[in-house]
mmCIF file of C-alpha atoms and ligand atoms in Angstrom:
data_model
loop_
_atom_site.group_PDB
_atom_site.id
_atom_site.type_symbol
_atom_site.label_atom_id
_atom_site.label_comp_id
_atom_site.label_asym_id
_atom_site.label_seq_id
_atom_site.Cartn_x
_atom_site.Cartn_y
_atom_site.Cartn_z
ATOM 1 C CA MET A 228 -12.575 35.342 4.889
ATOM 2 C CA SER A 229 -11.481 33.079 7.721
ATOM 3 C CA ILE A 230 -11.877 29.335 8.139
ATOM 4 C CA SER A 231 -15.535 28.331 8.564
ATOM 5 C CA LYS A 232 -15.070 24.671 9.306
ATOM 6 C CA VAL A 233 -12.759 21.756 8.760
ATOM 7 C CA ASP A 234 -13.779 18.172 8.020
ATOM 8 C CA ILE A 235 -11.218 15.418 8.150
ATOM 9 C CA CYS A 236 -11.207 12.039 6.438
ATOM 10 C CA CYS A 237 -8.877 9.362 7.802
ATOM 11 C CA GLY A 238 -8.212 5.660 7.433
ATOM 12 C CA LEU A 239 -8.976 3.395 10.404
ATOM 13 C CA ASN A 240 -7.075 0.256 9.373
ATOM 14 C CA TRP A 241 -3.762 -0.203 7.508
ATOM 15 C CA GLY A 242 -4.493 2.051 4.526
ATOM 16 C CA ASP A 243 -6.398 0.992 1.410
ATOM 17 C CA GLU A 244 -9.778 1.665 3.047
ATOM 18 C CA ALA A 245 -11.285 3.415 0.004
ATOM 19 C CA LYS A 246 -10.554 6.889 1.361
ATOM 20 C CA GLY A 247 -10.349 8.126 -2.249
ATOM 21 C CA LYS A 248 -13.960 7.105 -2.859
ATOM 22 C CA LEU A 249 -15.046 8.624 0.439
ATOM 23 C CA VAL A 250 -13.315 11.938 -0.314
ATOM 24 C CA ALA A 251 -14.919 11.988 -3.776
ATOM 25 C CA HIS A 252 -18.332 11.382 -2.189
ATOM 26 C CA LEU A 253 -17.778 14.198 0.350
ATOM 27 C CA VAL A 254 -16.540 16.703 -2.235
ATOM 28 C CA LYS A 255 -19.535 15.979 -4.492
ATOM 29 C CA ASN A 256 -22.054 16.385 -1.693
ATOM 30 C CA ASN A 257 -20.608 19.317 0.286
ATOM 31 C CA HIS A 258 -19.108 22.667 -0.556
ATOM 32 C CA TYR A 259 -15.365 22.745 0.136
ATOM 33 C CA ASP A 260 -12.975 25.561 -0.764
ATOM 34 C CA TYR A 261 -9.904 23.392 -0.214
ATOM 35 C CA VAL A 262 -8.958 19.732 -0.144
ATOM 36 C CA CYS A 263 -5.601 19.193 1.605
ATOM 37 C CA ARG A 264 -3.174 16.356 2.194
ATOM 38 C CA TRP A 265 -1.534 16.667 5.615
ATOM 39 C CA ALA A 266 1.131 13.937 5.609
ATOM 40 C CA GLY A 267 3.063 11.358 3.649
ATOM 41 C CA GLY A 268 4.113 11.406 0.023
ATOM 42 C CA ASN A 269 3.689 9.259 -3.045
ATOM 43 C CA ASN A 270 3.660 6.121 -0.889
ATOM 44 C CA ALA A 271 -0.138 6.510 -0.877
ATOM 45 C CA GLY A 272 -2.409 5.463 -3.712
ATOM 46 C CA HIS A 273 -5.840 6.900 -4.365
ATOM 47 C CA THR A 274 -8.214 5.476 -6.911
ATOM 48 C CA ILE A 275 -10.960 7.834 -8.054
ATOM 49 C CA TYR A 276 -13.751 7.313 -10.569
ATOM 50 C CA VAL A 277 -14.954 10.424 -12.396
ATOM 51 C CA ASP A 278 -17.826 9.937 -14.850
ATOM 52 C CA GLY A 279 -17.100 6.223 -14.901
ATOM 53 C CA LYS A 280 -13.405 6.652 -15.734
ATOM 54 C CA LYS A 281 -10.740 5.386 -13.326
ATOM 55 C CA TYR A 282 -7.906 7.682 -12.217
ATOM 56 C CA LYS A 283 -4.984 7.011 -9.887
ATOM 57 C CA THR A 284 -3.012 9.540 -7.885
ATOM 58 C CA HIS A 285 -0.335 9.111 -5.245
ATOM 59 C CA LEU A 286 0.324 12.571 -3.828
ATOM 60 C CA ILE A 287 -2.047 15.145 -5.306
ATOM 61 C CA PRO A 288 -5.276 15.543 -3.269
ATOM 62 C CA SER A 289 -8.537 14.475 -4.893
ATOM 63 C CA GLY A 290 -10.044 17.988 -4.884
ATOM 64 C CA VAL A 291 -8.566 18.620 -8.342
ATOM 65 C CA PHE A 292 -10.990 16.058 -9.829
ATOM 66 C CA TYR A 293 -13.885 18.258 -8.683
ATOM 67 C CA ASN A 294 -12.440 21.717 -9.386
ATOM 68 C CA VAL A 295 -11.458 22.421 -5.796
ATOM 69 C CA LYS A 296 -8.105 23.894 -4.740
ATOM 70 C CA SER A 297 -5.840 21.039 -3.716
ATOM 71 C CA ILE A 298 -3.046 21.671 -1.230
ATOM 72 C CA ILE A 299 -0.057 19.500 -0.355
ATOM 73 C CA GLY A 300 0.676 20.535 3.220
ATOM 74 C CA PRO A 301 3.848 21.383 5.180
ATOM 75 C CA ASP A 302 4.255 17.918 6.718
ATOM 76 C CA CYS A 303 4.080 16.153 3.343
ATOM 77 C CA VAL A 304 7.102 14.959 1.406
ATOM 78 C CA VAL A 305 7.341 15.630 -2.316
ATOM 79 C CA ASN A 306 9.261 13.797 -4.991
ATOM 80 C CA PRO A 307 9.454 16.574 -7.665
ATOM 81 C CA GLU A 308 9.723 14.185 -10.591
ATOM 82 C CA SER A 309 6.805 12.054 -9.504
ATOM 83 C CA PHE A 310 4.791 15.227 -8.695
ATOM 84 C CA MET A 311 5.379 16.583 -12.214
ATOM 85 C CA GLY A 312 4.410 13.208 -13.682
ATOM 86 C CA GLU A 313 1.128 13.240 -11.789
ATOM 87 C CA LEU A 314 0.505 16.853 -12.744
ATOM 88 C CA ASN A 315 0.992 16.102 -16.454
ATOM 89 C CA TYR A 316 -1.243 13.040 -16.202
ATOM 90 C CA LEU A 317 -4.020 15.173 -14.691
ATOM 91 C CA ARG A 318 -3.522 17.961 -17.237
ATOM 92 C CA GLU A 319 -3.644 15.510 -20.151
ATOM 93 C CA ASN A 320 -6.910 14.201 -18.770
ATOM 94 C CA GLY A 321 -8.420 17.682 -18.799
ATOM 95 C CA PHE A 322 -8.211 18.619 -15.124
ATOM 96 C CA ASP A 323 -7.302 22.153 -14.024
ATOM 97 C CA THR A 324 -3.826 21.714 -12.550
ATOM 98 C CA SER A 325 -3.573 25.400 -11.585
ATOM 99 C CA LEU A 326 -5.639 24.356 -8.544
ATOM 100 C CA ILE A 327 -2.733 22.268 -7.212
ATOM 101 C CA LYS A 328 -0.392 23.904 -4.701
ATOM 102 C CA ILE A 329 2.451 22.825 -2.415
ATOM 103 C CA SER A 330 3.440 24.321 0.916
ATOM 104 C CA PRO A 331 6.982 25.739 0.657
ATOM 105 C CA LYS A 332 7.621 23.981 3.981
ATOM 106 C CA ALA A 333 7.020 20.507 2.515
ATOM 107 C CA HIS A 334 10.182 18.421 2.291
ATOM 108 C CA ILE A 335 11.776 17.073 -0.854
ATOM 109 C CA VAL A 336 12.434 13.395 -1.500
ATOM 110 C CA THR A 337 15.763 12.994 -3.289
ATOM 111 C CA GLU A 338 17.331 10.173 -5.297
ATOM 112 C CA THR A 339 19.580 9.488 -2.277
ATOM 113 C CA HIS A 340 16.488 9.001 -0.078
ATOM 114 C CA ILE A 341 15.034 6.523 -2.538
ATOM 115 C CA ASN A 342 18.271 4.556 -2.759
ATOM 116 C CA GLU A 343 18.604 4.476 1.027
ATOM 117 C CA ASP A 344 15.010 3.251 1.332
ATOM 118 C CA LYS A 345 15.673 0.416 -1.121
ATOM 119 C CA GLU A 346 18.915 -0.583 0.631
ATOM 120 C CA LYS A 347 18.146 -0.171 4.323
ATOM 121 C CA TYR A 348 14.385 -0.556 4.707
ATOM 122 C CA LYS A 349 13.755 -3.639 2.556
ATOM 123 C CA ASP A 350 12.945 -5.830 5.579
ATOM 124 C CA GLN A 351 10.152 -3.432 6.525
ATOM 125 C CA GLY A 352 8.476 -3.856 3.154
ATOM 126 C CA THR A 353 8.218 -0.134 2.469
ATOM 127 C CA THR A 354 6.894 1.273 -0.801
ATOM 128 C CA SER A 355 10.527 2.210 -1.739
ATOM 129 C CA ASN A 356 9.626 5.845 -2.308
ATOM 130 C CA GLY A 357 12.247 7.297 0.055
ATOM 131 C CA ILE A 358 9.713 8.220 2.738
ATOM 132 C CA ALA A 359 11.602 7.182 5.898
ATOM 133 C CA PRO A 360 14.990 8.673 4.844
ATOM 134 C CA CYS A 361 13.262 11.940 3.845
ATOM 135 C CA TYR A 362 11.480 12.315 7.208
ATOM 136 C CA LYS A 363 14.705 11.281 8.965
ATOM 137 C CA ASP A 364 16.484 14.238 7.320
ATOM 138 C CA LYS A 365 13.547 16.535 8.060
ATOM 139 C CA TYR A 366 13.513 15.764 11.780
ATOM 140 C CA GLY A 367 17.319 15.697 11.851
ATOM 141 C CA ARG A 368 17.066 19.259 10.442
ATOM 142 C CA LYS A 369 19.135 18.447 7.379
ATOM 143 C CA GLY A 370 16.275 18.286 4.857
ATOM 144 C CA ILE A 371 15.549 20.236 1.691
ATOM 145 C CA ARG A 372 12.299 22.167 1.568
ATOM 146 C CA ALA A 373 10.100 22.770 -1.487
ATOM 147 C CA GLU A 374 10.833 26.551 -1.317
ATOM 148 C CA SER A 375 14.375 25.883 -2.527
ATOM 149 C CA VAL A 376 13.487 23.792 -5.567
ATOM 150 C CA ASP A 377 13.319 25.694 -8.855
ATOM 151 C CA SER A 378 11.034 23.309 -10.716
ATOM 152 C CA LEU A 379 8.350 23.678 -8.007
ATOM 153 C CA LYS A 380 8.423 27.502 -7.912
ATOM 154 C CA ASP A 381 5.138 27.936 -9.782
ATOM 155 C CA TYR A 382 3.263 25.608 -7.438
ATOM 156 C CA LEU A 383 4.235 27.024 -4.054
ATOM 157 C CA TRP A 384 1.478 28.399 -1.838
ATOM 158 C CA ASP A 385 1.917 29.726 1.679
ATOM 159 C CA GLU A 386 -1.377 31.490 2.348
ATOM 160 C CA MET A 387 -4.039 30.955 5.007
ATOM 161 C CA LEU A 388 -6.818 28.444 4.427
ATOM 162 C CA GLU A 389 -10.293 29.951 4.195
ATOM 163 C CA GLY A 390 -13.918 28.824 4.135
ATOM 164 C CA ASN A 391 -14.656 25.098 4.245
ATOM 165 C CA VAL A 392 -11.705 22.747 4.298
ATOM 166 C CA LEU A 393 -11.540 18.997 3.779
ATOM 167 C CA CYS A 394 -8.391 17.231 4.960
ATOM 168 C CA GLU A 395 -7.613 14.047 3.111
ATOM 169 C CA GLY A 396 -5.773 11.385 5.097
ATOM 170 C CA ALA A 397 -3.228 9.002 3.664
ATOM 171 C CA GLN A 398 -2.391 5.506 4.934
ATOM 172 C CA GLY A 399 -4.338 4.467 8.043
ATOM 173 C CA PHE A 400 -4.458 4.443 11.852
ATOM 174 C CA TRP A 401 -2.281 1.322 12.310
ATOM 175 C CA LEU A 402 0.459 2.671 10.020
ATOM 176 C CA ASP A 403 0.837 5.778 12.203
ATOM 177 C CA ILE A 404 4.359 6.505 13.431
ATOM 178 C CA ASN A 405 3.150 6.606 17.065
ATOM 179 C CA TYR A 406 0.290 4.102 17.199
ATOM 180 C CA GLY A 407 1.243 1.492 14.610
ATOM 181 C CA ASN A 408 3.243 -1.706 15.098
ATOM 182 C CA TYR A 409 6.625 0.109 15.161
ATOM 183 C CA PRO A 410 8.879 -0.165 13.149
ATOM 184 C CA PHE A 411 6.359 -1.620 10.667
ATOM 185 C CA VAL A 412 4.766 1.797 10.240
ATOM 186 C CA THR A 413 5.097 4.797 7.961
ATOM 187 C CA SER A 414 7.035 7.892 9.042
ATOM 188 C CA SER A 415 4.200 10.374 9.515
ATOM 189 C CA THR A 416 1.049 11.011 11.520
ATOM 190 C CA THR A 417 -1.958 9.378 9.945
ATOM 191 C CA LEU A 418 -4.255 10.407 12.817
ATOM 192 C CA PRO A 419 -6.601 13.396 12.389
ATOM 193 C CA TYR A 420 -4.749 15.563 14.921
ATOM 194 C CA GLY A 421 -1.893 15.632 12.374
ATOM 195 C CA ALA A 422 -4.139 17.618 10.028
ATOM 196 C CA CYS A 423 -3.831 20.687 12.280
ATOM 197 C CA CYS A 424 -0.337 21.198 10.834
ATOM 198 C CA LEU A 425 -2.133 22.563 7.748
ATOM 199 C CA GLY A 426 -2.743 25.740 9.713
ATOM 200 C CA PHE A 427 -5.997 25.627 11.683
ATOM 201 C CA PRO A 428 -6.762 25.231 15.380
ATOM 202 C CA PRO A 429 -8.525 22.046 16.628
ATOM 203 C CA GLN A 430 -11.637 24.100 17.502
ATOM 204 C CA LYS A 431 -12.403 24.410 13.779
ATOM 205 C CA ILE A 432 -12.840 20.653 13.309
ATOM 206 C CA ASP A 433 -16.440 19.710 12.586
ATOM 207 C CA LYS A 434 -16.744 16.157 11.294
ATOM 208 C CA ILE A 435 -14.119 13.431 11.327
ATOM 209 C CA TYR A 436 -14.929 10.780 8.749
ATOM 210 C CA GLY A 437 -13.307 7.390 9.208
ATOM 211 C CA ALA A 438 -12.975 4.811 6.457
ATOM 212 C CA SER A 439 -12.768 1.136 7.326
ATOM 213 C CA LYS A 440 -13.125 -2.057 5.364
ATOM 214 C CA ILE A 441 -15.275 -4.954 6.592
ATOM 215 C CA TYR A 442 -12.152 -7.123 6.548
ATOM 216 C CA ASP A 443 -8.525 -6.209 7.249
ATOM 217 C CA THR A 444 -5.724 -5.999 4.701
ATOM 218 C CA ARG A 445 -2.036 -5.198 4.955
ATOM 219 C CA SER A 446 0.248 -4.398 2.068
ATOM 220 C CA GLY A 447 3.861 -4.618 3.163
ATOM 221 C CA THR A 448 5.563 -6.474 5.991
ATOM 222 C CA ASP A 449 3.981 -6.739 9.439
ATOM 223 C CA PRO A 450 4.308 -9.589 11.990
ATOM 224 C CA LEU A 451 0.598 -9.030 12.749
ATOM 225 C CA PHE A 452 -0.107 -10.265 9.206
ATOM 226 C CA PRO A 453 2.039 -13.400 8.761
ATOM 227 C CA GLU A 454 2.686 -14.890 5.336
ATOM 228 C CA SER A 455 0.600 -17.925 6.384
ATOM 229 C CA LEU A 456 -2.520 -15.809 5.784
ATOM 230 C CA LEU A 457 -1.777 -16.245 2.080
ATOM 231 C CA GLU A 458 -2.346 -20.000 2.479
ATOM 232 C CA ASP A 459 -5.828 -19.734 3.990
ATOM 233 C CA PRO A 460 -8.335 -20.593 1.227
ATOM 234 C CA GLU A 461 -11.193 -18.550 2.764
ATOM 235 C CA LEU A 462 -9.042 -15.454 3.132
ATOM 236 C CA MET A 463 -7.575 -15.927 -0.337
ATOM 237 C CA SER A 464 -11.097 -16.015 -1.764
ATOM 238 C CA ILE A 465 -11.553 -12.532 -0.265
ATOM 239 C CA VAL A 466 -8.265 -11.371 -1.841
ATOM 240 C CA LYS A 467 -9.552 -12.538 -5.198
ATOM 241 C CA ALA A 468 -13.086 -11.184 -4.889
ATOM 242 C CA GLY A 469 -11.862 -7.880 -3.424
ATOM 243 C CA GLY A 470 -8.998 -7.349 -5.874
ATOM 244 C CA GLU A 471 -6.634 -6.897 -2.929
ATOM 245 C CA ILE A 472 -3.538 -5.981 -4.884
ATOM 246 C CA GLY A 473 -1.591 -2.834 -3.891
ATOM 247 C CA THR A 474 -2.215 0.318 -6.000
ATOM 248 C CA THR A 475 1.308 1.605 -5.402
ATOM 249 C CA THR A 476 3.318 -1.617 -5.192
ATOM 250 C CA GLY A 477 1.326 -4.271 -7.083
ATOM 251 C CA ARG A 478 1.760 -6.679 -4.127
ATOM 252 C CA ILE A 479 -0.963 -9.025 -2.850
ATOM 253 C CA ARG A 480 -2.373 -7.590 0.361
ATOM 254 C CA LYS A 481 -2.358 -9.987 3.301
ATOM 255 C CA THR A 482 -5.967 -10.323 4.337
ATOM 256 C CA ASN A 483 -7.659 -11.251 7.592
ATOM 257 C CA TRP A 484 -11.081 -11.001 9.223
ATOM 258 C CA LEU A 485 -11.948 -7.578 10.646
ATOM 259 C CA ASN A 486 -10.325 -7.033 14.035
ATOM 260 C CA LEU A 487 -13.115 -5.205 15.839
ATOM 261 C CA ASP A 488 -10.970 -4.713 18.973
ATOM 262 C CA LYS A 489 -8.470 -2.717 16.928
ATOM 263 C CA LEU A 490 -11.184 -0.792 15.115
ATOM 264 C CA ILE A 491 -12.664 0.295 18.462
ATOM 265 C CA VAL A 492 -9.252 1.573 19.642
ATOM 266 C CA ALA A 493 -8.822 3.470 16.358
ATOM 267 C CA LEU A 494 -12.288 5.035 16.673
ATOM 268 C CA ASN A 495 -11.725 6.145 20.261
ATOM 269 C CA ILE A 496 -8.291 7.665 19.651
ATOM 270 C CA THR A 497 -9.156 9.423 16.383
ATOM 271 C CA GLY A 498 -12.526 10.738 17.598
ATOM 272 C CA VAL A 499 -14.182 9.707 14.327
ATOM 273 C CA THR A 500 -17.768 11.013 14.195
ATOM 274 C CA ASP A 501 -18.914 9.213 11.044
ATOM 275 C CA ILE A 502 -17.647 5.780 10.069
ATOM 276 C CA ILE A 503 -18.074 4.332 6.596
ATOM 277 C CA ILE A 504 -17.434 0.583 6.305
ATOM 278 C CA SER A 505 -16.808 -0.562 2.751
ATOM 279 C CA LYS A 506 -16.360 -3.701 0.647
ATOM 280 C CA ILE A 507 -19.558 -5.243 2.011
ATOM 281 C CA ASP A 508 -20.181 -6.719 -1.450
ATOM 282 C CA VAL A 509 -16.912 -8.680 -1.272
ATOM 283 C CA LEU A 510 -17.942 -10.711 1.789
ATOM 284 C CA GLU A 511 -21.394 -11.167 0.244
ATOM 285 C CA LYS A 512 -19.778 -12.474 -2.925
ATOM 286 C CA VAL A 513 -17.747 -15.097 -1.051
ATOM 287 C CA GLY A 514 -20.573 -15.765 1.434
ATOM 288 C CA LEU A 515 -18.328 -15.664 4.518
ATOM 289 C CA TYR A 516 -19.129 -13.455 7.502
ATOM 290 C CA LYS A 517 -16.552 -13.459 10.319
ATOM 291 C CA LEU A 518 -14.702 -11.037 12.586
ATOM 292 C CA PHE A 519 -12.469 -11.000 15.655
ATOM 293 C CA HIS A 520 -13.862 -9.498 18.853
ATOM 294 C CA ASN A 521 -12.430 -9.796 22.372
ATOM 295 C CA SER A 522 -9.716 -11.866 20.671
ATOM 296 C CA ASP A 523 -12.259 -14.539 19.636
ATOM 297 C CA ILE A 524 -13.456 -15.302 16.159
ATOM 298 C CA ILE A 525 -17.196 -14.812 15.656
ATOM 299 C CA CYS A 526 -19.088 -16.253 12.673
ATOM 300 C CA PHE A 527 -22.395 -14.936 11.324
ATOM 301 C CA GLU A 528 -25.047 -16.464 9.079
ATOM 302 C CA ASN A 529 -25.334 -13.434 6.818
ATOM 303 C CA MET A 530 -24.296 -9.809 6.281
ATOM 304 C CA GLU A 531 -27.322 -8.416 8.080
ATOM 305 C CA GLU A 532 -26.376 -10.256 11.287
ATOM 306 C CA MET A 533 -22.773 -9.152 10.963
ATOM 307 C CA GLN A 534 -23.708 -5.496 10.442
ATOM 308 C CA THR A 535 -26.090 -5.517 13.397
ATOM 309 C CA TYR A 536 -23.292 -6.905 15.585
ATOM 310 C CA ILE A 537 -20.780 -4.283 14.396
ATOM 311 C CA THR A 538 -23.227 -1.394 14.742
ATOM 312 C CA THR A 539 -24.329 -2.468 18.239
ATOM 313 C CA THR A 540 -20.754 -3.001 19.456
ATOM 314 C CA ILE A 541 -19.447 0.316 18.099
ATOM 315 C CA SER A 542 -22.474 2.220 19.440
ATOM 316 C CA GLY A 543 -21.844 0.722 22.876
ATOM 317 C CA THR A 544 -18.093 1.398 23.006
ATOM 318 C CA CYS A 545 -17.314 4.494 20.908
ATOM 319 C CA ASP A 546 -18.868 7.672 22.294
ATOM 320 C CA TYR A 547 -17.743 9.989 19.490
ATOM 321 C CA VAL A 548 -19.302 7.971 16.656
ATOM 322 C CA LYS A 549 -22.605 9.495 15.514
ATOM 323 C CA THR A 550 -23.264 7.605 12.280
ATOM 324 C CA ILE A 551 -22.263 4.155 11.035
ATOM 325 C CA SER A 552 -22.712 3.518 7.286
ATOM 326 C CA TYR A 553 -21.999 0.532 5.083
ATOM 327 C CA SER A 554 -21.068 0.573 1.403
ATOM 328 C CA GLY A 555 -24.044 -0.138 -0.764
ATOM 329 C CA ASN A 556 -26.056 2.391 1.264
ATOM 330 C CA VAL A 557 -23.695 5.284 0.493
ATOM 331 C CA GLU A 558 -23.673 6.623 -3.077
ATOM 332 C CA GLY A 559 -20.389 5.894 -4.864
ATOM 333 C CA ILE A 560 -18.831 3.765 -2.095
HETATM 334 P P1 IMP B 16 6.634 3.656 3.583
HETATM 335 O O1 IMP B 16 5.555 4.617 3.970
HETATM 336 O O2 IMP B 16 6.843 3.563 2.112
HETATM 337 O O3 IMP B 16 7.908 3.875 4.349
HETATM 338 O O4 IMP B 16 6.132 2.185 4.020
HETATM 339 C C1 IMP B 16 5.995 1.821 5.377
HETATM 340 C C2 IMP B 16 4.872 0.796 5.548
HETATM 341 O O5 IMP B 16 3.610 1.408 5.319
HETATM 342 C C3 IMP B 16 4.951 -0.371 4.568
HETATM 343 O O6 IMP B 16 4.485 -1.534 5.228
HETATM 344 C C4 IMP B 16 3.982 0.029 3.458
HETATM 345 O O7 IMP B 16 3.451 -1.091 2.795
HETATM 346 C C5 IMP B 16 2.912 0.763 4.263
HETATM 347 N N1 IMP B 16 2.221 1.807 3.481
HETATM 348 C C6 IMP B 16 2.673 3.049 3.202
HETATM 349 N N2 IMP B 16 1.769 3.753 2.515
HETATM 350 C C7 IMP B 16 0.692 2.935 2.361
HETATM 351 C C8 IMP B 16 -0.592 3.123 1.756
HETATM 352 O O8 IMP B 16 -0.937 4.170 1.227
HETATM 353 N N3 IMP B 16 -1.426 2.033 1.793
HETATM 354 C C9 IMP B 16 -1.080 0.879 2.407
HETATM 355 N N4 IMP B 16 0.107 0.675 3.001
HETATM 356 C C10 IMP B 16 0.985 1.700 2.981
HETATM 357 MG MG1 MG B 17 -4.644 3.975 -0.789
#
């Protein structure tokens, strides 16, 4: 069997766009033979609800929650200890961990990488998981690959993908190593083209799902999100209503109104075909409806007005987008 089609799910903001929920929704409603992570490591944080119970993962793709083979791809970085911890957590909760595989080409995060991250990258507000030092060694051709680590032997998988494949993005467009606000970025490619490193040609890509929130958040340091945002009472009411605390770091996420100009750039560069905008209920709860467009702030009377504006603007500026959905209208999101 060869590859039938590939769907990709990516984040359009700064991570934390409910990609986990979107992937869960896609896996439940489509048939996939594989769910794959194409980049990053345990710097990511996915929250998944299965039968009403909340689960958190950082590296292992969400396919395992739905009995689908889950692959950690060649451009990912793996911390063996944290991987084993996640594996045991999933096993203890009754999930079939034999579905989880790692590319032998994935790189290993070592204790030295983690220490270097903590010492030298503090000012960038990283997740302190050794991500930048590990990719630095990889691209400097001094890294350690998963194929040489004994404890991972049973999980290695270097075969061809087949059938229907879902690629699960980590982080988001504006954390991308090329497109983000460098050096306040992560060290990998968060854009859908990066998914091709899993071993399929671009022609196989069918749908590209993009997750966005209806307001922007940033965990970690970024001059585009100054500390002063934490003093704005309206924005802080969103933090509170939206529970905007980092899954991986426990930090308060700096929050701002949706930057529609940036979202349009992200949509046009990623080629997203289906956008899902979430956390609608949060703005409804606080009763504030604002966004930035053409560098101006625009205020709306209600959510309906705001959605009409977003839908009309995206439809007029983003040729690849075929569907625009909002949470509340999509099951599980
Ligand atoms: P690193 O990936 O740990 O090196 O962190 C680099 C930057 O990306 C920091 O600002 C982190 O807060 C941010 N970051 C990395 N992964 C995520 C994520 O999954 N969600 C949100 N922010 C992230
Ligand atoms: Mg996340």
